[in-house]
mmCIF file of N, CA and C in Angstrom:
data_model
loop_
_atom_site.group_PDB
_atom_site.id
_atom_site.type_symbol
_atom_site.label_atom_id
_atom_site.label_comp_id
_atom_site.label_asym_id
_atom_site.label_seq_id
_atom_site.Cartn_x
_atom_site.Cartn_y
_atom_site.Cartn_z
ATOM 1 N N UNK A 1082 -107.021 -12.224 150.629
ATOM 2 C CA UNK A 1082 -105.600 -11.942 150.716
ATOM 3 C C UNK A 1082 -104.848 -13.255 150.502
ATOM 4 N N UNK A 1083 -103.649 -13.147 149.945
ATOM 5 C CA UNK A 1083 -102.806 -14.307 149.662
ATOM 6 C C UNK A 1083 -101.462 -14.134 150.346
ATOM 7 N N UNK A 1084 -101.021 -15.199 151.037
ATOM 8 C CA UNK A 1084 -99.689 -15.229 151.650
ATOM 9 C C UNK A 1084 -98.755 -15.959 150.695
ATOM 10 N N UNK A 1085 -97.623 -15.355 150.431
ATOM 11 C CA UNK A 1085 -96.579 -15.923 149.566
ATOM 12 C C UNK A 1085 -95.439 -16.361 150.484
ATOM 13 N N UNK A 1086 -95.109 -17.666 150.473
ATOM 14 C CA UNK A 1086 -94.144 -18.219 151.425
ATOM 15 C C UNK A 1086 -92.969 -18.831 150.665
ATOM 16 N N UNK A 1087 -91.777 -18.475 151.112
ATOM 17 C CA UNK A 1087 -90.532 -18.984 150.520
ATOM 18 C C UNK A 1087 -89.598 -19.387 151.640
ATOM 19 N N UNK A 1088 -88.742 -20.398 151.391
ATOM 20 C CA UNK A 1088 -87.819 -20.858 152.423
ATOM 21 C C UNK A 1088 -86.416 -21.062 151.879
ATOM 22 N N UNK A 1089 -85.457 -20.875 152.789
ATOM 23 C CA UNK A 1089 -84.043 -21.022 152.438
ATOM 24 C C UNK A 1089 -83.270 -21.329 153.710
ATOM 25 N N UNK A 1090 -81.956 -21.525 153.556
ATOM 26 C CA UNK A 1090 -81.077 -21.763 154.698
ATOM 27 C C UNK A 1090 -79.834 -20.912 154.580
ATOM 28 N N UNK A 1091 -79.369 -20.430 155.726
ATOM 29 C CA UNK A 1091 -78.094 -19.739 155.803
ATOM 30 C C UNK A 1091 -77.179 -20.548 156.704
ATOM 31 N N UNK A 1092 -75.917 -20.157 156.782
ATOM 32 C CA UNK A 1092 -74.956 -20.914 157.591
ATOM 33 C C UNK A 1092 -75.021 -20.555 159.070
ATOM 34 N N UNK A 1093 -75.797 -19.572 159.446
ATOM 35 C CA UNK A 1093 -75.911 -19.229 160.858
ATOM 36 C C UNK A 1093 -76.265 -17.780 161.081
ATOM 37 N N UNK A 1094 -76.115 -17.304 162.318
ATOM 38 C CA UNK A 1094 -76.572 -15.957 162.670
ATOM 39 C C UNK A 1094 -75.963 -14.828 161.828
ATOM 40 N N UNK A 1095 -74.687 -14.906 161.512
ATOM 41 C CA UNK A 1095 -74.056 -13.815 160.759
ATOM 42 C C UNK A 1095 -74.610 -13.712 159.344
ATOM 43 N N UNK A 1096 -74.753 -14.842 158.661
ATOM 44 C CA UNK A 1096 -75.291 -14.785 157.293
ATOM 45 C C UNK A 1096 -76.790 -14.511 157.302
ATOM 46 N N UNK A 1097 -77.468 -14.920 158.366
ATOM 47 C CA UNK A 1097 -78.882 -14.560 158.495
ATOM 48 C C UNK A 1097 -79.028 -13.050 158.611
ATOM 49 N N UNK A 1098 -78.163 -12.441 159.389
ATOM 50 C CA UNK A 1098 -78.188 -10.979 159.521
ATOM 51 C C UNK A 1098 -77.880 -10.316 158.185
ATOM 52 N N UNK A 1099 -76.933 -10.843 157.440
ATOM 53 C CA UNK A 1099 -76.638 -10.272 156.119
ATOM 54 C C UNK A 1099 -77.854 -10.428 155.196
ATOM 55 N N UNK A 1100 -78.519 -11.594 155.249
ATOM 56 C CA UNK A 1100 -79.723 -11.769 154.436
ATOM 57 C C UNK A 1100 -80.793 -10.750 154.854
ATOM 58 N N UNK A 1101 -80.967 -10.541 156.166
ATOM 59 C CA UNK A 1101 -81.951 -9.565 156.639
ATOM 60 C C UNK A 1101 -81.668 -8.185 156.058
ATOM 61 N N UNK A 1102 -80.416 -7.802 156.036
ATOM 62 C CA UNK A 1102 -80.053 -6.496 155.487
ATOM 63 C C UNK A 1102 -80.403 -6.399 154.008
ATOM 64 N N UNK A 1103 -80.114 -7.444 153.256
ATOM 65 C CA UNK A 1103 -80.458 -7.475 151.827
ATOM 66 C C UNK A 1103 -81.974 -7.457 151.651
ATOM 67 N N UNK A 1104 -82.675 -8.244 152.463
ATOM 68 C CA UNK A 1104 -84.137 -8.306 152.388
ATOM 69 C C UNK A 1104 -84.733 -6.915 152.584
ATOM 70 N N UNK A 1105 -84.259 -6.216 153.604
ATOM 71 C CA UNK A 1105 -84.799 -4.884 153.868
ATOM 72 C C UNK A 1105 -84.417 -3.878 152.790
ATOM 73 N N UNK A 1106 -83.173 -3.929 152.328
ATOM 74 C CA UNK A 1106 -82.695 -2.940 151.354
ATOM 75 C C UNK A 1106 -83.243 -3.183 149.954
ATOM 76 N N UNK A 1107 -83.345 -4.443 149.541
ATOM 77 C CA UNK A 1107 -83.736 -4.741 148.161
ATOM 78 C C UNK A 1107 -85.195 -5.181 148.046
ATOM 79 N N UNK A 1108 -85.560 -6.205 148.791
ATOM 80 C CA UNK A 1108 -86.896 -6.798 148.621
ATOM 81 C C UNK A 1108 -87.972 -5.845 149.128
ATOM 82 N N UNK A 1109 -87.845 -5.405 150.380
ATOM 83 C CA UNK A 1109 -88.869 -4.512 150.922
ATOM 84 C C UNK A 1109 -88.946 -3.204 150.154
ATOM 85 N N UNK A 1110 -87.817 -2.699 149.716
ATOM 86 C CA UNK A 1110 -87.827 -1.461 148.928
ATOM 87 C C UNK A 1110 -88.661 -1.646 147.662
ATOM 88 N N UNK A 1111 -88.533 -2.785 147.023
ATOM 89 C CA UNK A 1111 -89.308 -3.080 145.821
ATOM 90 C C UNK A 1111 -90.778 -3.327 146.163
ATOM 91 N N UNK A 1112 -91.035 -4.104 147.218
ATOM 92 C CA UNK A 1112 -92.411 -4.443 147.583
ATOM 93 C C UNK A 1112 -93.246 -3.210 147.931
ATOM 94 N N UNK A 1113 -92.643 -2.257 148.590
ATOM 95 C CA UNK A 1113 -93.395 -1.063 149.013
ATOM 96 C C UNK A 1113 -94.015 -0.319 147.833
ATOM 97 N N UNK A 1114 -93.452 -0.477 146.661
ATOM 98 C CA UNK A 1114 -93.986 0.187 145.478
ATOM 99 C C UNK A 1114 -95.025 -0.621 144.723
ATOM 100 N N UNK A 1115 -95.362 -1.804 145.200
ATOM 101 C CA UNK A 1115 -96.311 -2.677 144.501
ATOM 102 C C UNK A 1115 -97.727 -2.417 145.007
ATOM 103 N N UNK A 1116 -98.607 -2.039 144.109
ATOM 104 C CA UNK A 1116 -100.017 -1.873 144.462
ATOM 105 C C UNK A 1116 -100.582 -3.243 144.820
ATOM 106 N N UNK A 1117 -101.180 -3.363 145.988
ATOM 107 C CA UNK A 1117 -101.742 -4.635 146.431
ATOM 108 C C UNK A 1117 -100.851 -5.384 147.402
ATOM 109 N N UNK A 1118 -99.687 -4.830 147.735
ATOM 110 C CA UNK A 1118 -98.809 -5.428 148.743
ATOM 111 C C UNK A 1118 -99.308 -4.996 150.123
ATOM 112 N N UNK A 1119 -99.409 -5.973 151.051
ATOM 113 C CA UNK A 1119 -99.979 -5.684 152.367
ATOM 114 C C UNK A 1119 -99.064 -5.962 153.552
ATOM 115 N N UNK A 1120 -97.839 -6.400 153.324
ATOM 116 C CA UNK A 1120 -96.938 -6.594 154.456
ATOM 117 C C UNK A 1120 -96.001 -7.768 154.230
ATOM 118 N N UNK A 1121 -94.989 -7.848 155.113
ATOM 119 C CA UNK A 1121 -93.987 -8.914 154.977
ATOM 120 C C UNK A 1121 -93.446 -9.284 156.344
ATOM 121 N N UNK A 1122 -93.062 -10.541 156.445
ATOM 122 C CA UNK A 1122 -92.384 -11.059 157.629
ATOM 123 C C UNK A 1122 -91.160 -11.824 157.170
ATOM 124 N N UNK A 1123 -90.072 -11.668 157.888
ATOM 125 C CA UNK A 1123 -88.870 -12.473 157.678
ATOM 126 C C UNK A 1123 -88.661 -13.249 158.970
ATOM 127 N N UNK A 1124 -88.683 -14.567 158.876
ATOM 128 C CA UNK A 1124 -88.591 -15.446 160.041
ATOM 129 C C UNK A 1124 -87.297 -16.240 159.979
ATOM 130 N N UNK A 1125 -86.717 -16.540 161.146
ATOM 131 C CA UNK A 1125 -85.486 -17.338 161.191
ATOM 132 C C UNK A 1125 -85.520 -18.263 162.399
ATOM 133 N N UNK A 1126 -84.912 -19.441 162.224
ATOM 134 C CA UNK A 1126 -84.791 -20.418 163.297
ATOM 135 C C UNK A 1126 -83.434 -21.080 163.198
ATOM 136 N N UNK A 1127 -82.642 -20.962 164.263
ATOM 137 C CA UNK A 1127 -81.321 -21.604 164.306
ATOM 138 C C UNK A 1127 -81.514 -23.100 164.527
ATOM 139 N N UNK A 1128 -80.705 -23.904 163.820
ATOM 140 C CA UNK A 1128 -80.855 -25.353 163.935
ATOM 141 C C UNK A 1128 -79.546 -26.040 163.573
ATOM 142 N N UNK A 1129 -78.810 -26.489 164.561
ATOM 143 C CA UNK A 1129 -77.602 -27.302 164.357
ATOM 144 C C UNK A 1129 -76.618 -26.703 163.357
ATOM 145 N N UNK A 1130 -76.210 -25.489 163.592
ATOM 146 C CA UNK A 1130 -75.177 -24.892 162.759
ATOM 147 C C UNK A 1130 -75.659 -24.194 161.509
ATOM 148 N N UNK A 1131 -76.938 -24.222 161.250
ATOM 149 C CA UNK A 1131 -77.471 -23.445 160.130
ATOM 150 C C UNK A 1131 -78.726 -22.737 160.614
ATOM 151 N N UNK A 1132 -79.256 -21.901 159.781
ATOM 152 C CA UNK A 1132 -80.493 -21.193 160.119
ATOM 153 C C UNK A 1132 -81.487 -21.388 158.979
ATOM 154 N N UNK A 1133 -82.695 -21.706 159.345
ATOM 155 C CA UNK A 1133 -83.784 -21.800 158.386
ATOM 156 C C UNK A 1133 -84.475 -20.447 158.359
ATOM 157 N N UNK A 1134 -84.650 -19.920 157.177
ATOM 158 C CA UNK A 1134 -85.368 -18.661 157.052
ATOM 159 C C UNK A 1134 -86.605 -18.865 156.200
ATOM 160 N N UNK A 1135 -87.616 -18.072 156.489
ATOM 161 C CA UNK A 1135 -88.852 -18.059 155.720
ATOM 162 C C UNK A 1135 -89.227 -16.609 155.482
ATOM 163 N N UNK A 1136 -89.699 -16.352 154.299
ATOM 164 C CA UNK A 1136 -90.324 -15.062 154.057
ATOM 165 C C UNK A 1136 -91.808 -15.306 153.847
ATOM 166 N N UNK A 1137 -92.588 -14.427 154.388
ATOM 167 C CA UNK A 1137 -94.029 -14.468 154.206
ATOM 168 C C UNK A 1137 -94.436 -13.064 153.792
ATOM 169 N N UNK A 1138 -94.925 -12.955 152.584
ATOM 170 C CA UNK A 1138 -95.382 -11.666 152.086
ATOM 171 C C UNK A 1138 -96.867 -11.761 151.809
ATOM 172 N N UNK A 1139 -97.560 -10.681 152.012
ATOM 173 C CA UNK A 1139 -99.019 -10.649 151.887
ATOM 174 C C UNK A 1139 -99.434 -9.731 150.748
ATOM 175 N N UNK A 1140 -100.314 -10.257 149.911
ATOM 176 C CA UNK A 1140 -100.805 -9.524 148.739
ATOM 177 C C UNK A 1140 -102.315 -9.664 148.653
ATOM 178 N N UNK A 1141 -102.941 -8.694 148.001
ATOM 179 C CA UNK A 1141 -104.399 -8.751 147.866
ATOM 180 C C UNK A 1141 -104.858 -9.766 146.819
ATOM 181 N N UNK A 1142 -103.982 -10.120 145.871
ATOM 182 C CA UNK A 1142 -104.410 -11.009 144.783
ATOM 183 C C UNK A 1142 -103.192 -11.587 144.061
ATOM 184 N N UNK A 1143 -103.458 -12.583 143.225
ATOM 185 C CA UNK A 1143 -102.401 -13.139 142.369
ATOM 186 C C UNK A 1143 -101.896 -12.065 141.409
ATOM 187 N N UNK A 1144 -102.778 -11.200 140.939
ATOM 188 C CA UNK A 1144 -102.342 -10.109 140.055
ATOM 189 C C UNK A 1144 -101.321 -9.215 140.754
ATOM 190 N N UNK A 1145 -101.536 -8.929 142.037
ATOM 191 C CA UNK A 1145 -100.566 -8.122 142.785
ATOM 192 C C UNK A 1145 -99.244 -8.865 142.915
ATOM 193 N N UNK A 1146 -99.304 -10.176 143.143
ATOM 194 C CA UNK A 1146 -98.086 -10.987 143.220
ATOM 195 C C UNK A 1146 -97.338 -10.931 141.898
ATOM 196 N N UNK A 1147 -98.057 -11.030 140.807
ATOM 197 C CA UNK A 1147 -97.423 -10.970 139.484
ATOM 198 C C UNK A 1147 -96.798 -9.609 139.215
ATOM 199 N N UNK A 1148 -97.350 -8.549 139.783
ATOM 200 C CA UNK A 1148 -96.721 -7.228 139.641
ATOM 201 C C UNK A 1148 -95.351 -7.216 140.316
ATOM 202 N N UNK A 1149 -95.196 -8.033 141.341
ATOM 203 C CA UNK A 1149 -93.909 -8.155 142.035
ATOM 204 C C UNK A 1149 -92.997 -9.175 141.359
ATOM 205 N N UNK A 1150 -93.512 -10.378 141.087
ATOM 206 C CA UNK A 1150 -92.670 -11.501 140.670
ATOM 207 C C UNK A 1150 -92.741 -11.818 139.183
ATOM 208 N N UNK A 1151 -93.658 -11.222 138.462
ATOM 209 C CA UNK A 1151 -93.806 -11.529 137.046
ATOM 210 C C UNK A 1151 -94.662 -12.768 136.822
ATOM 211 N N UNK A 1152 -94.727 -13.185 135.570
ATOM 212 C CA UNK A 1152 -95.578 -14.330 135.224
ATOM 213 C C UNK A 1152 -95.099 -15.628 135.859
ATOM 214 N N UNK A 1153 -93.812 -15.748 136.107
ATOM 215 C CA UNK A 1153 -93.263 -16.956 136.735
ATOM 216 C C UNK A 1153 -93.310 -16.793 138.255
ATOM 217 N N UNK A 1154 -94.479 -16.497 138.773
ATOM 218 C CA UNK A 1154 -94.646 -16.127 140.177
ATOM 219 C C UNK A 1154 -94.584 -17.301 141.150
ATOM 220 N N UNK A 1155 -94.519 -18.519 140.639
ATOM 221 C CA UNK A 1155 -94.424 -19.688 141.529
ATOM 222 C C UNK A 1155 -92.988 -20.185 141.672
ATOM 223 N N UNK A 1156 -92.044 -19.432 141.151
ATOM 224 C CA UNK A 1156 -90.610 -19.742 141.281
ATOM 225 C C UNK A 1156 -89.939 -18.617 142.060
ATOM 226 N N UNK A 1157 -88.896 -18.982 142.777
ATOM 227 C CA UNK A 1157 -88.181 -17.965 143.550
ATOM 228 C C UNK A 1157 -87.514 -16.951 142.623
ATOM 229 N N UNK A 1158 -87.365 -15.756 143.138
ATOM 230 C CA UNK A 1158 -86.639 -14.683 142.465
ATOM 231 C C UNK A 1158 -85.668 -14.132 143.509
ATOM 232 N N UNK A 1159 -84.403 -14.523 143.414
ATOM 233 C CA UNK A 1159 -83.411 -14.188 144.433
ATOM 234 C C UNK A 1159 -82.307 -13.376 143.771
ATOM 235 N N UNK A 1160 -82.030 -12.204 144.324
ATOM 236 C CA UNK A 1160 -80.971 -11.353 143.779
ATOM 237 C C UNK A 1160 -79.613 -11.992 144.055
ATOM 238 N N UNK A 1161 -78.602 -11.571 143.346
ATOM 239 C CA UNK A 1161 -77.256 -12.117 143.563
ATOM 240 C C UNK A 1161 -76.746 -11.779 144.963
ATOM 241 N N UNK A 1162 -77.091 -10.609 145.487
ATOM 242 C CA UNK A 1162 -76.673 -10.255 146.844
ATOM 243 C C UNK A 1162 -77.325 -11.171 147.874
ATOM 244 N N UNK A 1163 -78.582 -11.479 147.691
ATOM 245 C CA UNK A 1163 -79.267 -12.398 148.601
ATOM 246 C C UNK A 1163 -78.718 -13.811 148.443
ATOM 247 N N UNK A 1164 -78.527 -14.247 147.211
ATOM 248 C CA UNK A 1164 -78.015 -15.601 146.946
ATOM 249 C C UNK A 1164 -76.667 -15.821 147.629
ATOM 250 N N UNK A 1165 -75.840 -14.790 147.703
ATOM 251 C CA UNK A 1165 -74.510 -14.907 148.318
ATOM 252 C C UNK A 1165 -74.585 -15.224 149.807
ATOM 253 N N UNK A 1166 -75.719 -14.984 150.451
ATOM 254 C CA UNK A 1166 -75.860 -15.247 151.883
ATOM 255 C C UNK A 1166 -76.431 -16.633 152.177
ATOM 256 N N UNK A 1167 -76.881 -17.352 151.161
ATOM 257 C CA UNK A 1167 -77.638 -18.589 151.362
ATOM 258 C C UNK A 1167 -76.807 -19.845 151.151
ATOM 259 N N UNK A 1168 -77.092 -20.876 151.957
ATOM 260 C CA UNK A 1168 -76.557 -22.214 151.682
ATOM 261 C C UNK A 1168 -77.354 -22.868 150.564
ATOM 262 N N UNK A 1169 -78.670 -22.757 150.673
ATOM 263 C CA UNK A 1169 -79.570 -23.301 149.662
ATOM 264 C C UNK A 1169 -80.940 -22.659 149.838
ATOM 265 N N UNK A 1170 -81.802 -22.923 148.873
ATOM 266 C CA UNK A 1170 -83.157 -22.381 148.934
ATOM 267 C C UNK A 1170 -84.095 -23.287 148.163
ATOM 268 N N UNK A 1171 -85.360 -23.158 148.463
ATOM 269 C CA UNK A 1171 -86.395 -23.899 147.757
ATOM 270 C C UNK A 1171 -86.821 -23.043 146.560
ATOM 271 N N UNK A 1172 -86.650 -23.536 145.355
ATOM 272 C CA UNK A 1172 -87.015 -22.718 144.197
ATOM 273 C C UNK A 1172 -88.519 -22.516 144.036
ATOM 274 N N UNK A 1173 -89.313 -23.334 144.726
ATOM 275 C CA UNK A 1173 -90.770 -23.229 144.609
ATOM 276 C C UNK A 1173 -91.320 -22.277 145.663
ATOM 277 N N UNK A 1174 -92.262 -21.460 145.240
ATOM 278 C CA UNK A 1174 -92.982 -20.561 146.136
ATOM 279 C C UNK A 1174 -94.338 -21.181 146.410
ATOM 280 N N UNK A 1175 -94.769 -21.087 147.655
ATOM 281 C CA UNK A 1175 -96.108 -21.572 148.007
ATOM 282 C C UNK A 1175 -97.006 -20.365 148.267
ATOM 283 N N UNK A 1176 -98.211 -20.433 147.740
ATOM 284 C CA UNK A 1176 -99.206 -19.389 147.962
ATOM 285 C C UNK A 1176 -100.363 -19.994 148.750
ATOM 286 N N UNK A 1177 -100.824 -19.258 149.753
ATOM 287 C CA UNK A 1177 -101.910 -19.705 150.604
ATOM 288 C C UNK A 1177 -102.962 -18.612 150.692
ATOM 289 N N UNK A 1178 -104.226 -18.994 150.623
ATOM 290 C CA UNK A 1178 -105.300 -18.047 150.894
ATOM 291 C C UNK A 1178 -105.300 -17.771 152.390
ATOM 292 N N UNK A 1179 -105.341 -16.510 152.770
ATOM 293 C CA UNK A 1179 -105.418 -16.137 154.180
ATOM 294 C C UNK A 1179 -106.888 -16.183 154.573
ATOM 295 N N UNK A 1180 -107.211 -17.096 155.454
ATOM 296 C CA UNK A 1180 -108.607 -17.285 155.872
ATOM 297 C C UNK A 1180 -108.968 -16.403 157.057
ATOM 298 N N UNK A 1181 -108.019 -16.187 157.943
ATOM 299 C CA UNK A 1181 -108.225 -15.328 159.103
ATOM 300 C C UNK A 1181 -106.937 -14.568 159.373
ATOM 301 N N UNK A 1182 -107.057 -13.304 159.702
ATOM 302 C CA UNK A 1182 -105.894 -12.488 160.071
ATOM 303 C C UNK A 1182 -106.300 -11.578 161.222
ATOM 304 N N UNK A 1183 -105.392 -11.447 162.181
ATOM 305 C CA UNK A 1183 -105.611 -10.526 163.284
ATOM 306 C C UNK A 1183 -104.308 -9.879 163.656
ATOM 307 N N UNK A 1184 -104.162 -8.602 163.717
ATOM 308 C CA UNK A 1184 -105.226 -7.692 163.293
ATOM 309 C C UNK A 1184 -105.403 -7.776 161.788
ATOM 310 N N UNK A 1185 -106.528 -7.332 161.327
ATOM 311 C CA UNK A 1185 -106.806 -7.406 159.904
ATOM 312 C C UNK A 1185 -105.875 -6.478 159.140
ATOM 313 N N UNK A 1186 -105.368 -6.993 158.019
ATOM 314 C CA UNK A 1186 -104.451 -6.217 157.175
ATOM 315 C C UNK A 1186 -105.223 -5.288 156.276
#
């Protein structure tokens, strides 16, 4: 299994909540239809007037990731609605092999 990790910042709790709504309505809706998608987490941490957010999505393979993100799977893909909630984001996506998971996905 592969974890796909992306990070961004919002201006605080209200924009984080707006990002969460977009994430659930747009991203998760799309991910649920991808063969090989195994789950997602949206994480947030408040820090001095802004919020750091991370998405962690789980896929069975790079091929499954490419079904979601296309051939340019190591770059962020952010919708205009999501972009409107962000202060900034890291354009690079990090992929990690999942060595241990509990409970198993």
